[in-house]
Short mmCIF file of N, CA and C in Angstrom, two decimals:
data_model
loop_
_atom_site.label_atom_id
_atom_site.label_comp_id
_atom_site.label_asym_id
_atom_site.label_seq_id
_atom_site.Cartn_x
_atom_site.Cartn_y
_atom_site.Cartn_z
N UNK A 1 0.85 -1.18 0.00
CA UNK A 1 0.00 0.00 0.00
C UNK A 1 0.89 1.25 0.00
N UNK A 2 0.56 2.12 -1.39
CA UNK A 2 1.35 3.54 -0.87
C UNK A 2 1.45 4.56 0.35
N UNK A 3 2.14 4.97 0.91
CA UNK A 3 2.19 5.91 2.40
C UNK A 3 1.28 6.80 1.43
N UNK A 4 0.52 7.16 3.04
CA UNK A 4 -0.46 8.33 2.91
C UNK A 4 0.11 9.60 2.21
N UNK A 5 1.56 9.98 2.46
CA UNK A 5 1.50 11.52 1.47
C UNK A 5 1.63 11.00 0.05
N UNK A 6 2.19 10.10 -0.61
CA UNK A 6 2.21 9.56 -1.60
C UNK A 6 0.28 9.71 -2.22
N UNK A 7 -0.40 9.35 -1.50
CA UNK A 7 -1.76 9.03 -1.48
C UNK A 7 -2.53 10.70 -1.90
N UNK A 8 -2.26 10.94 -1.02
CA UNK A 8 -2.54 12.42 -0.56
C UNK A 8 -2.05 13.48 -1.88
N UNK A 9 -0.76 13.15 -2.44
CA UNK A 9 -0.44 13.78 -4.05
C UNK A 9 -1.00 13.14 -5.14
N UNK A 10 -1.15 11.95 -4.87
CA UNK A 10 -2.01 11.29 -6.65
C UNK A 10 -3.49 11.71 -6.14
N UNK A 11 -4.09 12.16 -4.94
CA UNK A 11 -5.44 12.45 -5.11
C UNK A 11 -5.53 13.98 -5.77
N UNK A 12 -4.14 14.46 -5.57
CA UNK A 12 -3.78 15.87 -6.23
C UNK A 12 -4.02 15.60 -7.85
N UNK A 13 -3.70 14.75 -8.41
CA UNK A 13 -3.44 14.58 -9.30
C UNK A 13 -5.04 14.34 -10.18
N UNK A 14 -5.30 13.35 -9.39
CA UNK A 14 -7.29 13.86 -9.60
C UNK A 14 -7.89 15.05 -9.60
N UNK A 15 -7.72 15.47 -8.74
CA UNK A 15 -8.12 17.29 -8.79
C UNK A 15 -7.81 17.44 -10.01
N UNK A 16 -6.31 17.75 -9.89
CA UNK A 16 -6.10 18.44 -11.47
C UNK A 16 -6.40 18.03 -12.26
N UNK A 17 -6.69 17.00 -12.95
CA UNK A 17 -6.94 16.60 -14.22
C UNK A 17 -8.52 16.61 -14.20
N UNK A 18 -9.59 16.52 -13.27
CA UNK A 18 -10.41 17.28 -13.41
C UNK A 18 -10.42 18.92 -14.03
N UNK A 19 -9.81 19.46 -12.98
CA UNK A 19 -10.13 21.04 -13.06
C UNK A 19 -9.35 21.30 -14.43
N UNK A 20 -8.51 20.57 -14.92
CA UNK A 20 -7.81 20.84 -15.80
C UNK A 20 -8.76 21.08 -17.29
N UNK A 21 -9.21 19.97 -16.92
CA UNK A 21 -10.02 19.79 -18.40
C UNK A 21 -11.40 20.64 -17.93
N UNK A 22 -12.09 20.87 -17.41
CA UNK A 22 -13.30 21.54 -16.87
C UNK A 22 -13.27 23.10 -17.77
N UNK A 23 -11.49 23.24 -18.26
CA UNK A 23 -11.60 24.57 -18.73
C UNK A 23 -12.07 24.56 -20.84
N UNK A 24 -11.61 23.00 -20.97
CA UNK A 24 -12.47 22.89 -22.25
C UNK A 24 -13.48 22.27 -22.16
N UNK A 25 -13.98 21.40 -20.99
CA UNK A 25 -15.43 21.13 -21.01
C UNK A 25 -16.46 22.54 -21.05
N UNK A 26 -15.99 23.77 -20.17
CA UNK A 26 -17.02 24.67 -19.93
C UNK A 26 -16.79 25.22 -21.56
N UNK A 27 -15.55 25.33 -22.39
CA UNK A 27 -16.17 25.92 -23.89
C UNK A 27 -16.98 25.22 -24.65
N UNK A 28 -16.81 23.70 -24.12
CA UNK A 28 -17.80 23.22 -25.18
C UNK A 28 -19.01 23.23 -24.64
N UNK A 29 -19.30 23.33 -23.43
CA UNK A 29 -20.82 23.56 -22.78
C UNK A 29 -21.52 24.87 -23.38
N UNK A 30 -20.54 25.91 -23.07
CA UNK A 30 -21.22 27.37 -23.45
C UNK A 30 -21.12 27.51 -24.64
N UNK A 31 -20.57 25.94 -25.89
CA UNK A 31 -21.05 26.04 -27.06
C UNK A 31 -22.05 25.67 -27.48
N UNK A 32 -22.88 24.59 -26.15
CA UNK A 32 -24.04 23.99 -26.44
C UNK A 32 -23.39 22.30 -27.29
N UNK A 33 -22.73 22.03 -26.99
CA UNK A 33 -22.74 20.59 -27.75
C UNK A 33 -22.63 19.68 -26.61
N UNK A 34 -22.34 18.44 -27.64
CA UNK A 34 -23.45 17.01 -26.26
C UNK A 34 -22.27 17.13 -25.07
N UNK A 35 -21.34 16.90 -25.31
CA UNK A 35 -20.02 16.71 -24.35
C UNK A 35 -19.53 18.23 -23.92
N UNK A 36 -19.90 17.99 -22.87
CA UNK A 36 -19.60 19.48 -22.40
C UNK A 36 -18.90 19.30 -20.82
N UNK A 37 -18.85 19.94 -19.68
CA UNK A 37 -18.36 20.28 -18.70
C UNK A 37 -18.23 18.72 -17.99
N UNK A 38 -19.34 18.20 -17.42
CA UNK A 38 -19.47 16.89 -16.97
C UNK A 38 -18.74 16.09 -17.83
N UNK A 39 -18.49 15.51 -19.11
CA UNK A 39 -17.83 14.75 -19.89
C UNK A 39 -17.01 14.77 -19.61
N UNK A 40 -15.90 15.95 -20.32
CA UNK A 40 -14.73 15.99 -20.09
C UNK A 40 -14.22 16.12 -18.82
N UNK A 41 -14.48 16.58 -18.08
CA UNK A 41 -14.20 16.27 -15.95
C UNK A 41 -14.06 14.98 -16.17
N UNK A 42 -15.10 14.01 -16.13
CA UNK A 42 -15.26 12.58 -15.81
C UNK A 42 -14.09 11.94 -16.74
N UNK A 43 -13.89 12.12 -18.22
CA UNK A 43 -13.21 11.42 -19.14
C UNK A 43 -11.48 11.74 -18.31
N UNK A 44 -10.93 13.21 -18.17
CA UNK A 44 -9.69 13.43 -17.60
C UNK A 44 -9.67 12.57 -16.41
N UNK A 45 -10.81 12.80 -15.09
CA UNK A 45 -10.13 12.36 -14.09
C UNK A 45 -10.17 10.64 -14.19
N UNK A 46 -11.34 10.32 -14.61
CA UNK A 46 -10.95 8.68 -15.18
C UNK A 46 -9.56 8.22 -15.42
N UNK A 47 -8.98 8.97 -16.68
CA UNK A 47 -7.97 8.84 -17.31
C UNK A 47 -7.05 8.57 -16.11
N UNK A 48 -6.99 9.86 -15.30
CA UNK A 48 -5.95 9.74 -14.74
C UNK A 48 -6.02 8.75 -13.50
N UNK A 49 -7.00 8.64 -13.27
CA UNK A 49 -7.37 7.43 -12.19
C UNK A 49 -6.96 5.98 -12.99
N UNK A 50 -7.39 5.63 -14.18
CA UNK A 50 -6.47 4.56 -14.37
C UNK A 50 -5.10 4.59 -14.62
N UNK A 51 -4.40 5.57 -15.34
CA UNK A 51 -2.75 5.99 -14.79
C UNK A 51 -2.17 6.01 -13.93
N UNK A 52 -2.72 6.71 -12.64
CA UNK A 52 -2.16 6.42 -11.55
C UNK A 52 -2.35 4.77 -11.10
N UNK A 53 -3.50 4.24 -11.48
CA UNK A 53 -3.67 2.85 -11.27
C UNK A 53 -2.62 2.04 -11.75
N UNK A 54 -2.40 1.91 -13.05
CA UNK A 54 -1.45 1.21 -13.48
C UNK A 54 0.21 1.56 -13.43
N UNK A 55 0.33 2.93 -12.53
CA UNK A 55 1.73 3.10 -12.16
C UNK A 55 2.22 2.65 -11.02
N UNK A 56 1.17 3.32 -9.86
CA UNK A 56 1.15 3.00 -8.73
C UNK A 56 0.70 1.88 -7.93
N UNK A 57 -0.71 1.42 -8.78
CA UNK A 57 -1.87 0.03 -8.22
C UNK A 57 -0.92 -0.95 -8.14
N UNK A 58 0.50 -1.22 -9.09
CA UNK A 58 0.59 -2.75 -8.67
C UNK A 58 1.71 -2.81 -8.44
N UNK A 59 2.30 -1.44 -8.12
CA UNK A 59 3.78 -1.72 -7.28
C UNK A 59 3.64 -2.76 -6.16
N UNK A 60 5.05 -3.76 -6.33
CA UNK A 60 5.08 -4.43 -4.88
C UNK A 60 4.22 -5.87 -4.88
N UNK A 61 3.30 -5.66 -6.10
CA UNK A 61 2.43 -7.13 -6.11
C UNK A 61 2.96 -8.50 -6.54
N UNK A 62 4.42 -8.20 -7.40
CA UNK A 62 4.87 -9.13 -8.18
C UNK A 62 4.73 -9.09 -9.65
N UNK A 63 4.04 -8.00 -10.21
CA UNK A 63 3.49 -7.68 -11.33
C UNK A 63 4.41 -7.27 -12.56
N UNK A 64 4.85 -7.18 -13.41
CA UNK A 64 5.37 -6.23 -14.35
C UNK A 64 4.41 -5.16 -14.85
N UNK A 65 5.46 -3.96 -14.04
CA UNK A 65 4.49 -2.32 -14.31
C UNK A 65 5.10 -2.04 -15.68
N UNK A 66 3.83 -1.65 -16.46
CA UNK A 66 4.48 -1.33 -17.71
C UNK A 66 2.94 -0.24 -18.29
N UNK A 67 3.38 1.40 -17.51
CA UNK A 67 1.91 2.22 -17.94
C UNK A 67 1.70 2.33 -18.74
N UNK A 68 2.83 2.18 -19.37
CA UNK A 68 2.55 2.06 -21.37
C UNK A 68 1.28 1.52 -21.46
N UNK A 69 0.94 0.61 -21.13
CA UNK A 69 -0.10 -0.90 -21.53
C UNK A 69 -1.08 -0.12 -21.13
N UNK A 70 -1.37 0.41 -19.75
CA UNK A 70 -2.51 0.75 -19.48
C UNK A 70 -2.95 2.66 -20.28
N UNK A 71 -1.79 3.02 -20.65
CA UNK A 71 -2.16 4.32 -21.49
C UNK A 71 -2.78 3.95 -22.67
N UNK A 72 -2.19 2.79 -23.40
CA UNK A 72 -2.56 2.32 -24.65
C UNK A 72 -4.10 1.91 -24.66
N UNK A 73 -4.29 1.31 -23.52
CA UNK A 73 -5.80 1.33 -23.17
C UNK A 73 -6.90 1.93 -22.81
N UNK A 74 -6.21 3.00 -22.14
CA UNK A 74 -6.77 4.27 -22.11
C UNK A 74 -7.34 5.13 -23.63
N UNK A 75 -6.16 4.96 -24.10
CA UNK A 75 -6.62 5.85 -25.37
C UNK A 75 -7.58 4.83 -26.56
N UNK A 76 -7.77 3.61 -26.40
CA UNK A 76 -8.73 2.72 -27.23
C UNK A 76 -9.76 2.68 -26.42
N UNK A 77 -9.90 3.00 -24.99
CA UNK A 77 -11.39 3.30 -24.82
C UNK A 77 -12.02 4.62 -24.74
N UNK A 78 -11.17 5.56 -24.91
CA UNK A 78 -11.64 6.85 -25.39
C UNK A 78 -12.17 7.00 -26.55
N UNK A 79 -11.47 6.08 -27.74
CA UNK A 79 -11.53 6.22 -29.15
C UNK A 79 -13.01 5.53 -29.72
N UNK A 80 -13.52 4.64 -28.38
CA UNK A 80 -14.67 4.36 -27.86
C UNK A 80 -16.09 5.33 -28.07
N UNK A 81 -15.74 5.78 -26.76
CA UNK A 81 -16.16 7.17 -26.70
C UNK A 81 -16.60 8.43 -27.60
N UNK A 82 -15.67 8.12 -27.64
CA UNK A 82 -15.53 9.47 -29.04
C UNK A 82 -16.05 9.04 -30.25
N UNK A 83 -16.28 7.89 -30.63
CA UNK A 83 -16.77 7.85 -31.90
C UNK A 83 -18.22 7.39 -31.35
N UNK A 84 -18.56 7.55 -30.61
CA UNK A 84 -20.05 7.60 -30.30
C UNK A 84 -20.80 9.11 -30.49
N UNK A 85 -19.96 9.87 -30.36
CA UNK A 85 -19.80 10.94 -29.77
C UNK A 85 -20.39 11.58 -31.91
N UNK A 86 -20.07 10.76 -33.00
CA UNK A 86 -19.47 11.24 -33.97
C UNK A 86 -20.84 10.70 -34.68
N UNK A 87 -21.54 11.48 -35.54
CA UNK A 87 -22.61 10.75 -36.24
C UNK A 87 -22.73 11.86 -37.82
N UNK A 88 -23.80 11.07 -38.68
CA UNK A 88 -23.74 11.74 -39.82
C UNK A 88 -25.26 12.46 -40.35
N UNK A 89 -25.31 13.42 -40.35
CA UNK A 89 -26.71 14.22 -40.53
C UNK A 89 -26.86 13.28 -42.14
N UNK A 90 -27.90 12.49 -42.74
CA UNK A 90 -28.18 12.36 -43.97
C UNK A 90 -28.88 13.11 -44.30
N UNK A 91 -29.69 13.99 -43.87
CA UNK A 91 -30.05 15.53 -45.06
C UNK A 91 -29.05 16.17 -45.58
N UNK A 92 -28.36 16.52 -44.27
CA UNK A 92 -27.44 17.67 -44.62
C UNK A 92 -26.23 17.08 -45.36
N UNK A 93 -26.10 15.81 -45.48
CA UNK A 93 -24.64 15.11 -45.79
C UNK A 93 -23.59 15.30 -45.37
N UNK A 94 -23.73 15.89 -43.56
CA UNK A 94 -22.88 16.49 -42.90
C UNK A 94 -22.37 15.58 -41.99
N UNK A 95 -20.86 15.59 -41.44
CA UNK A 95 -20.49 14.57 -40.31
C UNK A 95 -20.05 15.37 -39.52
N UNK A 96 -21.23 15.32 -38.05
CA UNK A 96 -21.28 15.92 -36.58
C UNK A 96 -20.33 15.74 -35.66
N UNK A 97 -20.00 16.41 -35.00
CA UNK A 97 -19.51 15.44 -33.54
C UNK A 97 -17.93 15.52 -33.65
N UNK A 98 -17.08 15.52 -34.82
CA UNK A 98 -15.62 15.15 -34.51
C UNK A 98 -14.68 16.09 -33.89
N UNK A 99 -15.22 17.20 -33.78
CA UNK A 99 -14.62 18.16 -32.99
C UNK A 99 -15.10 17.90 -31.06
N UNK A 100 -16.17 17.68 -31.21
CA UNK A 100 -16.63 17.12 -29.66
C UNK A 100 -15.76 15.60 -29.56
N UNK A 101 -15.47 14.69 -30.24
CA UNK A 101 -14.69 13.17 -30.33
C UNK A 101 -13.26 14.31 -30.17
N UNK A 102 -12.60 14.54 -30.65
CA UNK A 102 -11.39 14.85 -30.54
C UNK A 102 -11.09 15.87 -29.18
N UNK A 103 -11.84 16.31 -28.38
CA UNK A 103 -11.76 17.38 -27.31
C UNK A 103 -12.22 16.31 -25.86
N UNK A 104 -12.88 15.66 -26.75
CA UNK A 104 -12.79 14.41 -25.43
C UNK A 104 -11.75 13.55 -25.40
N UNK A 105 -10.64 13.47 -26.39
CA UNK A 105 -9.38 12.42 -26.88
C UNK A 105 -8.61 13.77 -25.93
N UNK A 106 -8.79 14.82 -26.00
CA UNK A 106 -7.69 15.73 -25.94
C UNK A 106 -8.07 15.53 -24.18
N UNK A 107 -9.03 15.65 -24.12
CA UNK A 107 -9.00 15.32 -22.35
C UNK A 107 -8.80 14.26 -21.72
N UNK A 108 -8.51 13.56 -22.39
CA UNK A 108 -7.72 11.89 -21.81
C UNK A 108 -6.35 12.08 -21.73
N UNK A 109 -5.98 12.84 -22.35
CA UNK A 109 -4.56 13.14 -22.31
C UNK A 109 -4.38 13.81 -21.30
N UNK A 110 -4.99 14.71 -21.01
CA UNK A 110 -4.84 15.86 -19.79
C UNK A 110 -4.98 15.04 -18.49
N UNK A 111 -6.23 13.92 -18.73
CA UNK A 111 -5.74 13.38 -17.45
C UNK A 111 -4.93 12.28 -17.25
N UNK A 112 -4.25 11.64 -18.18
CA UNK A 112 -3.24 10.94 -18.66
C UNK A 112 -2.17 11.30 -17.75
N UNK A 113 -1.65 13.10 -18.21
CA UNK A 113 -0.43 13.49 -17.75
C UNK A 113 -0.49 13.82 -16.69
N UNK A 114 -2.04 14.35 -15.89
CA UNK A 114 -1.79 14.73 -14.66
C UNK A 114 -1.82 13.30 -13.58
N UNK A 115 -2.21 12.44 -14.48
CA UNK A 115 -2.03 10.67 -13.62
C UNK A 115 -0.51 10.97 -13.47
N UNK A 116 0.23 11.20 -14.47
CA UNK A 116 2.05 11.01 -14.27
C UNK A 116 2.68 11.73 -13.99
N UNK A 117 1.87 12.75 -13.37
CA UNK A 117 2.75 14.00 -12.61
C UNK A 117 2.84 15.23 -13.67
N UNK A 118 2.84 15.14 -14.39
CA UNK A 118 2.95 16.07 -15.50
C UNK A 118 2.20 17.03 -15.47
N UNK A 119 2.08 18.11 -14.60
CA UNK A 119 1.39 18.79 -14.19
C UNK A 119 1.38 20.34 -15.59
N UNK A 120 2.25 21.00 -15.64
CA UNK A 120 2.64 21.53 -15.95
C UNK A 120 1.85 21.23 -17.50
N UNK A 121 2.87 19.83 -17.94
CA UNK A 121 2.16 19.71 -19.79
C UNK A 121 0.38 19.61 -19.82
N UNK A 122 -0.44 19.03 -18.65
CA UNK A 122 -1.58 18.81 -18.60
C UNK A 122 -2.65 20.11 -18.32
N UNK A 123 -1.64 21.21 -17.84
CA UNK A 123 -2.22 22.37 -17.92
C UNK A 123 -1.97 23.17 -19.58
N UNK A 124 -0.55 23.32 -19.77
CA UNK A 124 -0.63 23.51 -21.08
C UNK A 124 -1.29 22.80 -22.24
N UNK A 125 -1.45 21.42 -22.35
CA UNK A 125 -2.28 20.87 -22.97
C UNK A 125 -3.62 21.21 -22.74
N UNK A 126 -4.48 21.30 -21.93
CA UNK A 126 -5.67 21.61 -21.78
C UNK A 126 -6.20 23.37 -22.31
N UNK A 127 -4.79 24.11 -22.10
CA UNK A 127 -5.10 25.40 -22.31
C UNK A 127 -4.97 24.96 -23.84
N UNK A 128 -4.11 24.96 -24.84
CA UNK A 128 -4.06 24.90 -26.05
C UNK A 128 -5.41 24.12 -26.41
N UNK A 129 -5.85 23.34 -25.71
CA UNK A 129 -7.32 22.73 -26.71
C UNK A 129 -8.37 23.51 -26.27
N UNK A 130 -8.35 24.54 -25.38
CA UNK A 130 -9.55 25.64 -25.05
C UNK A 130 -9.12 26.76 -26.84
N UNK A 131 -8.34 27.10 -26.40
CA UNK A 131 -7.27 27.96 -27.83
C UNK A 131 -7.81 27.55 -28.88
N UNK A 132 -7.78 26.47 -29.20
CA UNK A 132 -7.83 25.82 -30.41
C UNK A 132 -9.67 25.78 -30.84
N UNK A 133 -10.40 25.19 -29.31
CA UNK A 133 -11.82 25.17 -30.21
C UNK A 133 -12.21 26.80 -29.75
N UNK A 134 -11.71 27.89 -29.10
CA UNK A 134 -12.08 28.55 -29.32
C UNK A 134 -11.87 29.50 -30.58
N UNK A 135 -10.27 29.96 -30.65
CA UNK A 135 -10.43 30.24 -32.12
C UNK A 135 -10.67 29.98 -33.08
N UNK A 136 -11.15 28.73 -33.54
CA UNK A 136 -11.63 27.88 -34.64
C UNK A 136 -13.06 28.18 -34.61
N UNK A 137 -13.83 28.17 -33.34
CA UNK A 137 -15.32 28.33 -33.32
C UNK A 137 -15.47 29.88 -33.73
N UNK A 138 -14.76 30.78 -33.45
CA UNK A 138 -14.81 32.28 -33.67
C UNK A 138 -14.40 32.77 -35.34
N UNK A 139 -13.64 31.71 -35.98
CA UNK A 139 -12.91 31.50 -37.87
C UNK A 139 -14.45 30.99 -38.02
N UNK A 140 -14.89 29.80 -37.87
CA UNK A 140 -16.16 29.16 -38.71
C UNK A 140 -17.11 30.99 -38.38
N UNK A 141 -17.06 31.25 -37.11
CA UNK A 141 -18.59 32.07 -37.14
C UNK A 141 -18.18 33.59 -38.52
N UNK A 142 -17.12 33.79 -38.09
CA UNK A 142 -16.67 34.68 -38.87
C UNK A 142 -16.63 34.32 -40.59
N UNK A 143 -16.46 32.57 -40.74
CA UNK A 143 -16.30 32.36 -42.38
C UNK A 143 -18.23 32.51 -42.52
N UNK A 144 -18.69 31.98 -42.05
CA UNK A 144 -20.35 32.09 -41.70
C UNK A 144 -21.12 33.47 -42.17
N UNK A 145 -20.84 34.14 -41.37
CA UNK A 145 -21.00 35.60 -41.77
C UNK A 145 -20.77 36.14 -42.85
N UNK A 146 -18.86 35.77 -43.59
CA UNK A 146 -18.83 36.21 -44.84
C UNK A 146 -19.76 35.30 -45.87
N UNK A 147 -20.41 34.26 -45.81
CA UNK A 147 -21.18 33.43 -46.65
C UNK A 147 -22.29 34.09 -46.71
N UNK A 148 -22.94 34.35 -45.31
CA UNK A 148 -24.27 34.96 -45.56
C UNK A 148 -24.28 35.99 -46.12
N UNK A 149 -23.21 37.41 -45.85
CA UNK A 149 -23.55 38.45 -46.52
C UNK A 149 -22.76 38.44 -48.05
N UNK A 150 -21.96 37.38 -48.70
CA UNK A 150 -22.01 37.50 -50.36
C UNK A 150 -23.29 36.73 -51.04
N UNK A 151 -23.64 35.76 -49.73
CA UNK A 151 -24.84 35.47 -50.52
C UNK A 151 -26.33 36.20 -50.76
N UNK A 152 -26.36 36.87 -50.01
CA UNK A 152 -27.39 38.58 -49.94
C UNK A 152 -26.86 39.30 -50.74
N UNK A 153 -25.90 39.99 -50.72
CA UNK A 153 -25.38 40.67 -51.85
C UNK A 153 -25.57 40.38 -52.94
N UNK A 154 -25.43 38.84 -53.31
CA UNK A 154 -25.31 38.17 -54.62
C UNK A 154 -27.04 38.22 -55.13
N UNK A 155 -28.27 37.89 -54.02
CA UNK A 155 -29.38 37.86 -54.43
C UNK A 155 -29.80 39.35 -54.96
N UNK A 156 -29.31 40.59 -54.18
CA UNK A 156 -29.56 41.71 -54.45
C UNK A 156 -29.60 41.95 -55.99
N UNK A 157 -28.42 41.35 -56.39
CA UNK A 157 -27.98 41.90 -57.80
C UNK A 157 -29.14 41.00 -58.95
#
């Protein structure tokens, strides 16, 4: 069994990779899509709850620790996830969702690294995927806008 301060820092490590990701769950909430605040919380600190599991869970048992194995598994049941997450409008001939699938991949990672201490990359990682769907969501609204008004313009004429 790990000593209590040992204990006491990987529950740190839960925190963070919650709160970590909570900062691209709340953009995708206040974007209104399915995976929002609750998702990504649950998907990071999961993550990192089985990381710390498979670093720490079987020290001492006789086991060969190898987190590799259990990251690798981590990220095939996200990929899970996420493509649930992913569907195809047949009116529109549109495919939904892969930006919500990939922001939930991106929060497995966050709690991936804050499972391995990686405090630091799991904050920068989490900030760059707030960055990313936010300026991208602010380019589409902005390409949006220029569509609607050449296409008004264009009816004018």
């Amino acid at each position: 069994m790990a000593d209590p301060l040992l204990q006491l820092e990987l529950g740190l490590r839960l925190l963070l990779a919650a709160a970590f990701a909570a900062v691209m769950g709340l953009e995708r909430q206040l974007g209104r899509q399915p995976a929002g605040l609750r998702t990504h919380m649950l998907v990071s600190l999961g993550s990192a709850a089985f990381t710390i599991a498979g670093t720490y869970g079987v020290s001492g048992l006789g086991t060969v620790q190898d987190a590799g194995r259990v990251a690798a598994q981590v990220v095939t049941g996200i990929g899970f996830i996420g493509a649930g997450s992913i569907w195809r409008s047949g009116s529109e001939r549109v495919i939904r969702g892969l930006t919500t699938a990939a922001s939930i991949w991106v929060a497995a990672a966050v709690g991936m690294l804050c499972g391995f201490g990686l405090y630091i990359l799991g904050v920068i990682c989490a900030l760059v995927g707030v960055a990313v769907l936010h300026i991208i969501r602010r380019l589409d609204h902005t390409r949006d806008l220029a569509a609607e008004r050449a296409l008004a313009a264009e009816s004018h004429n």
